[in-house]
Short mmCIF file of C-alpha atoms and ligand atoms in Angstrom, two decimals:
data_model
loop_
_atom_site.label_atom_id
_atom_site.label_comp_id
_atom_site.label_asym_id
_atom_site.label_seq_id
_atom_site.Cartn_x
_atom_site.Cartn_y
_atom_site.Cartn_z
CA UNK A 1332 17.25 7.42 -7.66
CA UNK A 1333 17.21 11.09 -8.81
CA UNK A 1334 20.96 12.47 -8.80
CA UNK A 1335 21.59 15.59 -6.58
CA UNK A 1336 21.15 18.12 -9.09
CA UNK A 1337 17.83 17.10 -10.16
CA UNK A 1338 16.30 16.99 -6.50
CA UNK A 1339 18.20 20.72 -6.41
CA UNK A 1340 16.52 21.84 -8.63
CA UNK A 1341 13.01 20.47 -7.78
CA UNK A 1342 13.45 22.53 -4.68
CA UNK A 1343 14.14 26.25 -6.13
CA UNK A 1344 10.93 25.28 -8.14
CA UNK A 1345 9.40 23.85 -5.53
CA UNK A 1346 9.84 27.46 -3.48
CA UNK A 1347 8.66 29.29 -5.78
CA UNK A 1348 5.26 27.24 -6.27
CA UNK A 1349 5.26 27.41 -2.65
CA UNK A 1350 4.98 31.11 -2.85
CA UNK A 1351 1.84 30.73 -5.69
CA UNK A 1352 0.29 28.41 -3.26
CA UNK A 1353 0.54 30.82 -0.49
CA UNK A 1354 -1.40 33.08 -3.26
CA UNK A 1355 -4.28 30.41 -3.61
CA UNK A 1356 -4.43 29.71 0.33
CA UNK A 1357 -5.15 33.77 0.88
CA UNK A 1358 -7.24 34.32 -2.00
CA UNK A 1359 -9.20 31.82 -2.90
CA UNK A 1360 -11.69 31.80 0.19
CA UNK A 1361 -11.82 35.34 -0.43
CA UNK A 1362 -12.99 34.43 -3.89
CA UNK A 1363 -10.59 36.57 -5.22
CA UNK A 1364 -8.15 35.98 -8.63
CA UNK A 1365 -5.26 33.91 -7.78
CA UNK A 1366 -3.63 35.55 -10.97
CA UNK A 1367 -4.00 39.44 -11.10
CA UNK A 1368 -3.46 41.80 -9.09
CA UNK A 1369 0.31 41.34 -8.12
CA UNK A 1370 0.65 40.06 -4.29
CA UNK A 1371 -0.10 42.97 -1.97
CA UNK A 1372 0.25 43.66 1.94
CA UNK A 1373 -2.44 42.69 3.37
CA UNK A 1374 -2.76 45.60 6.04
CA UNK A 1375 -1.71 48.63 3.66
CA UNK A 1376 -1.99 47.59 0.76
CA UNK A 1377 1.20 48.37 -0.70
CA UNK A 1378 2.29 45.57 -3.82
CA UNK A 1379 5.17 43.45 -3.18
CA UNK A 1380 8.83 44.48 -4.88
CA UNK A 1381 10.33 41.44 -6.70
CA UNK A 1382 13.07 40.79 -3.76
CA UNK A 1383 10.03 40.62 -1.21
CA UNK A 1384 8.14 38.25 -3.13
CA UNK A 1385 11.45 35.89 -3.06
CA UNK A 1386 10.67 33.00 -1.13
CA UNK A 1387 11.87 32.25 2.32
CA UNK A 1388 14.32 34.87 2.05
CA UNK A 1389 11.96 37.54 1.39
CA UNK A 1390 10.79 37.00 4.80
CA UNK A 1391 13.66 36.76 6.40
CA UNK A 1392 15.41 39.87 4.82
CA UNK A 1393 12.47 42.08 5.97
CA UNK A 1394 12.30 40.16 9.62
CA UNK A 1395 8.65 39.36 9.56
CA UNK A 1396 7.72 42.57 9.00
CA UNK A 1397 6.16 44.61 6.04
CA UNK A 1398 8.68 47.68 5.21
CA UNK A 1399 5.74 50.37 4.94
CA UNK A 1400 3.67 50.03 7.43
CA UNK A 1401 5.41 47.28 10.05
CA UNK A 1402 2.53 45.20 9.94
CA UNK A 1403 2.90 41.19 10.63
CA UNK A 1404 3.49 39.11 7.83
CA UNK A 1405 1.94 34.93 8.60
CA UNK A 1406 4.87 32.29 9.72
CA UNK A 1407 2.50 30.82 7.56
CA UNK A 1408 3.92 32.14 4.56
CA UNK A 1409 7.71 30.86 4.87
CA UNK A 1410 6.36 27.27 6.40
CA UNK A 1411 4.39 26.94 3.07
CA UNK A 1412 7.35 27.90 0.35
CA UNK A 1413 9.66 25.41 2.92
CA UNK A 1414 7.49 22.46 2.91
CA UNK A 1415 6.48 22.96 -0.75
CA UNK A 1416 10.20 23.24 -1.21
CA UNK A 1417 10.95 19.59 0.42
CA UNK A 1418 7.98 18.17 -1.00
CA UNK A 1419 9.20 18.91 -4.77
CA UNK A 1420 12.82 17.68 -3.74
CA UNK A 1421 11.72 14.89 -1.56
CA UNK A 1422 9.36 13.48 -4.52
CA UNK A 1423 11.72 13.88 -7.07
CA UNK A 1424 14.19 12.06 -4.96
CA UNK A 1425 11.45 9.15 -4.49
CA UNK A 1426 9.69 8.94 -7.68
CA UNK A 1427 12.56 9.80 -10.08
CA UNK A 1428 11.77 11.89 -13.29
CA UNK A 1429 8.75 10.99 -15.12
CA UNK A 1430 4.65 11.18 -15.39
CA UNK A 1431 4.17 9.54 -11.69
CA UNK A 1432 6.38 12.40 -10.39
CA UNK A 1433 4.31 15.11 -12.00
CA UNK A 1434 1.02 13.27 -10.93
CA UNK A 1435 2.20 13.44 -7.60
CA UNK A 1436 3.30 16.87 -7.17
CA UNK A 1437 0.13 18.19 -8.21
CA UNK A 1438 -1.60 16.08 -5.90
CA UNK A 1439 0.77 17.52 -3.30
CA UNK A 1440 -0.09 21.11 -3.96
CA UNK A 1441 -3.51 20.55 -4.40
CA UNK A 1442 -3.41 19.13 -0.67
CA UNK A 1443 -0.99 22.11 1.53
CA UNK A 1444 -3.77 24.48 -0.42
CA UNK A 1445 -6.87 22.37 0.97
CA UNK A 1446 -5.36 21.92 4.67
CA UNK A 1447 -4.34 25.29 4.90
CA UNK A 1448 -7.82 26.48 3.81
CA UNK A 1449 -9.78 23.85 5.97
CA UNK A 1450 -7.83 24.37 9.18
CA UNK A 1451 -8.17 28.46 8.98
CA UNK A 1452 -11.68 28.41 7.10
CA UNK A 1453 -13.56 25.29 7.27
CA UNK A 1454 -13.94 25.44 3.61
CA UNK A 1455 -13.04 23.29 0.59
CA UNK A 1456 -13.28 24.86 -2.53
CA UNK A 1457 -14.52 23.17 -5.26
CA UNK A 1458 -12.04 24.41 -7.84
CA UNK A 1459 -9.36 22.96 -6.10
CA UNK A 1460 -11.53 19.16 -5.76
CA UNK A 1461 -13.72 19.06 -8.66
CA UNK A 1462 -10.58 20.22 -11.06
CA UNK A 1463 -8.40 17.92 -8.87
CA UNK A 1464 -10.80 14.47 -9.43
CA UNK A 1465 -10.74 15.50 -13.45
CA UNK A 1466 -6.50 16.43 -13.16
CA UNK A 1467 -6.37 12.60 -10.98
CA UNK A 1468 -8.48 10.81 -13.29
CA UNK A 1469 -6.47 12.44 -16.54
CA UNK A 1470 -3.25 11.11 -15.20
CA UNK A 1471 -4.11 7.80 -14.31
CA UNK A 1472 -4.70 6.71 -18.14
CA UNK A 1473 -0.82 7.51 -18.70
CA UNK A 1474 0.67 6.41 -14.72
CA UNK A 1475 -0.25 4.81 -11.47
CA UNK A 1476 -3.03 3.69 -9.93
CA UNK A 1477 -4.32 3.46 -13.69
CA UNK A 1478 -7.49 4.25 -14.73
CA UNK A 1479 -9.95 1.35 -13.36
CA UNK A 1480 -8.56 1.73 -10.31
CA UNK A 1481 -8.97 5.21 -10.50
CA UNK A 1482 -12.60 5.39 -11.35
CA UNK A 1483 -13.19 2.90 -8.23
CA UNK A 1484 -11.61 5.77 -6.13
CA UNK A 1485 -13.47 8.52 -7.07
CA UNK A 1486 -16.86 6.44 -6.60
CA UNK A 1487 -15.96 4.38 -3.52
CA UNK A 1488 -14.37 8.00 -1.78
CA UNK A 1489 -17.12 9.96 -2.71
CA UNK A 1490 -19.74 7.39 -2.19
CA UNK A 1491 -18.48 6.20 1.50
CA UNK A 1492 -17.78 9.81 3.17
CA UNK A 1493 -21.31 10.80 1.64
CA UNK A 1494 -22.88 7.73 2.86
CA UNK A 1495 -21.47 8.67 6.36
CA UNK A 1496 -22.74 12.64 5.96
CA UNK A 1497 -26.29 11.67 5.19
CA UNK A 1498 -26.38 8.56 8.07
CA UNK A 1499 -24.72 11.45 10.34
CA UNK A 1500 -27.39 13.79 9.47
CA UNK A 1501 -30.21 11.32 9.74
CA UNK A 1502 -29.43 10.58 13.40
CA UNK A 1503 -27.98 13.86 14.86
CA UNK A 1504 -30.21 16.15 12.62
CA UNK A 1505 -27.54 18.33 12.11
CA UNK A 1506 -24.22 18.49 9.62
CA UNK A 1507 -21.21 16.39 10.41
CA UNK A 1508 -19.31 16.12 7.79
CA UNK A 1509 -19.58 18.73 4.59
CA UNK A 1510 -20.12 17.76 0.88
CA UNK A 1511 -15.97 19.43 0.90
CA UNK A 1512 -14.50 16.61 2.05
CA UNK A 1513 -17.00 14.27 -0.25
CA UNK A 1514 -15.35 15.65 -2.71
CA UNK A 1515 -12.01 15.88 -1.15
CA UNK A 1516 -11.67 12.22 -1.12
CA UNK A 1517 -13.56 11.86 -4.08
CA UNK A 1518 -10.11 13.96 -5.34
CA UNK A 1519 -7.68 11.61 -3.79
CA UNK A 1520 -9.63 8.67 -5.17
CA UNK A 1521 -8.75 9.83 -8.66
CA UNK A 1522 -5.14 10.55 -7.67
CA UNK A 1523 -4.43 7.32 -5.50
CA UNK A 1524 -6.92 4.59 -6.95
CA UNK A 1525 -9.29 2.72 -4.05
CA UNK A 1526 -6.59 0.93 -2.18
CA UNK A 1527 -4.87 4.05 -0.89
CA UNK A 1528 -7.97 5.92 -0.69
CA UNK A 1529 -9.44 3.57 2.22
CA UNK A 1530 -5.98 4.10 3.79
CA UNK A 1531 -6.29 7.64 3.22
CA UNK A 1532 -9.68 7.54 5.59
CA UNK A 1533 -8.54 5.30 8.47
CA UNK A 1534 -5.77 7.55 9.02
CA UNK A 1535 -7.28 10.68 8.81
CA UNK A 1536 -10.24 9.35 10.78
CA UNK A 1537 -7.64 7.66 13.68
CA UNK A 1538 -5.51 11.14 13.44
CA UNK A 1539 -8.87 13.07 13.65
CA UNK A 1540 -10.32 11.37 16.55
CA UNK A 1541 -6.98 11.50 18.45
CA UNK A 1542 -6.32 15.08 18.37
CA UNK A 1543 -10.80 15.58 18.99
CA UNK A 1544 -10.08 13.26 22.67
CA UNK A 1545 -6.90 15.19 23.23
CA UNK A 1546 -9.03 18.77 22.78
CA UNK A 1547 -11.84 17.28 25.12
CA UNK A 1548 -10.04 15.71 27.32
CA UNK A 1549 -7.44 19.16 27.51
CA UNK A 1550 -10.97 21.15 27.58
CA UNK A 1551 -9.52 23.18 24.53
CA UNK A 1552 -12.85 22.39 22.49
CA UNK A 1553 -15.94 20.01 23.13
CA UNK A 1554 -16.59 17.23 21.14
CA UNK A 1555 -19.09 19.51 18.96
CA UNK A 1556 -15.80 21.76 18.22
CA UNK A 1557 -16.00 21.00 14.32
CA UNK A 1558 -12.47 19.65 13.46
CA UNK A 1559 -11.86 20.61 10.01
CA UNK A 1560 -11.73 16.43 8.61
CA UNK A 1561 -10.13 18.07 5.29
CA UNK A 1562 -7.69 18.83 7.18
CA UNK A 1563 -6.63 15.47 8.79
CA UNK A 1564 -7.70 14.09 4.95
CA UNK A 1565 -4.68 16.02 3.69
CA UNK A 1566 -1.71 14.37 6.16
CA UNK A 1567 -4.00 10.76 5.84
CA UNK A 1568 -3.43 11.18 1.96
CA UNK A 1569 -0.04 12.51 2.12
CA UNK A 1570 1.11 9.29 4.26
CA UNK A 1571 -0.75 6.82 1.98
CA UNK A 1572 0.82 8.75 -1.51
CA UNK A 1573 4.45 7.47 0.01
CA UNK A 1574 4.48 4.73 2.62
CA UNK A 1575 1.06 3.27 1.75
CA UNK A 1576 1.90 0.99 -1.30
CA UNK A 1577 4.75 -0.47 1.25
CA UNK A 1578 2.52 -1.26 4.07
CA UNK A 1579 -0.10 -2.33 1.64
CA UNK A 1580 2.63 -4.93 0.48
CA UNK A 1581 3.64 -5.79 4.13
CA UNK A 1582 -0.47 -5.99 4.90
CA UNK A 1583 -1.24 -8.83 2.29
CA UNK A 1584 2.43 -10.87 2.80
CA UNK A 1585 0.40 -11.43 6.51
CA UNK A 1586 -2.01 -12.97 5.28
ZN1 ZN B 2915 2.17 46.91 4.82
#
């Protein structure tokens, strides 16, 4: 148990990553620098003051609005610096101080920046997964799921979703599933070790096929409407990082 100040504290910083990740989510599939230039409007152009670039309250101060040319700035932007926010608090509160904690929070980012990016793109960049199954795999010499386990992820969540792709392609002659989310879960192997990985796919699979009926069945999409599975990979890996090792403890006392 983290004491108040701590998780406090994990939040302010956790905002203002928020606002860098909001950085990587519009630039990156733009293939743009994520460091230089300074953050810009995106309809005129104009860069950013320092009080406008303030999380959260920078977009509530100017109302949703850019103060040049009125233009719309993304909901997106404040949701991301919010739930970045809880997610540095929340973790801290969870994990306590220490290696694990920093293991996790990286994993964290490295996920809001790969659903955001999926869901509006259909993209996974590999800077974000290849550097993330190196980061995961670095960390699990010095913290959970250690580095065996580790090593098991990367190869059993790369090998099954790239098993799937090519049996997929086979028999429908045509792309299911992209060599992003190989990767992807290839990345949360390293970060989660095997065990949480496999959770990781069930529930981004179940999640995935729910929402696909509800589309179909709502005739919002057809069932060739390509759900971005990154997506659903992100909140499957997100639940398995903090209530999978419980209900993998709960799973084997059945037994
Ligand atoms: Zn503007």
């Amino acid at each position: 148990m983290t004491d108040t100040f701590a998780v406090i504290i994990a939040g302010v910083l956790g905002a203002m990553i928020g606002s860098f990740l909001n950085v990587c989510i519009y630039r990156l599939p733009r293939e743009k620098s994520v460091v230089w230039p300074a953050s810009a409007c995106p309809h005129c152009g104009r860069s950013l003051a320092w009080f406008e670039n303030i999380p959260i309250l920078g977009y509530i101060a100017l109302g949703g609005h850019c103060r040049t040319c009125h233009g719309a700035i993304g909901i997106q932007y404040p949701i991301v610096e919010a739930l970045t926010a809880l997610m540095f608090g929340g973790a801290a509160w969870y994990f306590g101080l220490g290696i694990l904690l920093v293991s996790r929070l990286l994993f964290g980012c490295a996920l809001i920046v790969l659903f955001a990016i999926d869901l509006e793109h259909h993209i996974l960049p590999n800077v974000i997964t290849l550097s993330g199954i190196v980061a995961g795999f670095i960390f699990s010499f010095f913290t959970e799921p250690g580095w065996e386990a580790s090593l098991i992820g990367i190869v059993v969540g790369g090998g099954v979703l790239w098993a799937v792709a090519e049996a997929y392609y086979r028999v429908r002659h045509e792309d299911g599933l992209g060599m992003g989310d190989v990767k992807m879960l290839a990345m949360i192997g390293a970060f989660l070790g095997w065990k949480l990985t496999m959770m990781t796919l069930a529930l981004g699979s179940v999640s995935g096929s729910i929402i696909g009926v509800l589309l179909t069945v709502t005739k919002r999409g057809d069932m060739k409407y390509a759900l971005p599975f990154g997506t659903f990979l992100a909140m499957g890996a997100a639940a398995a990082a903090t209530v999978g090792p419980g209900l993998l403890t709960w799973y084997t006392a059945l037994w």
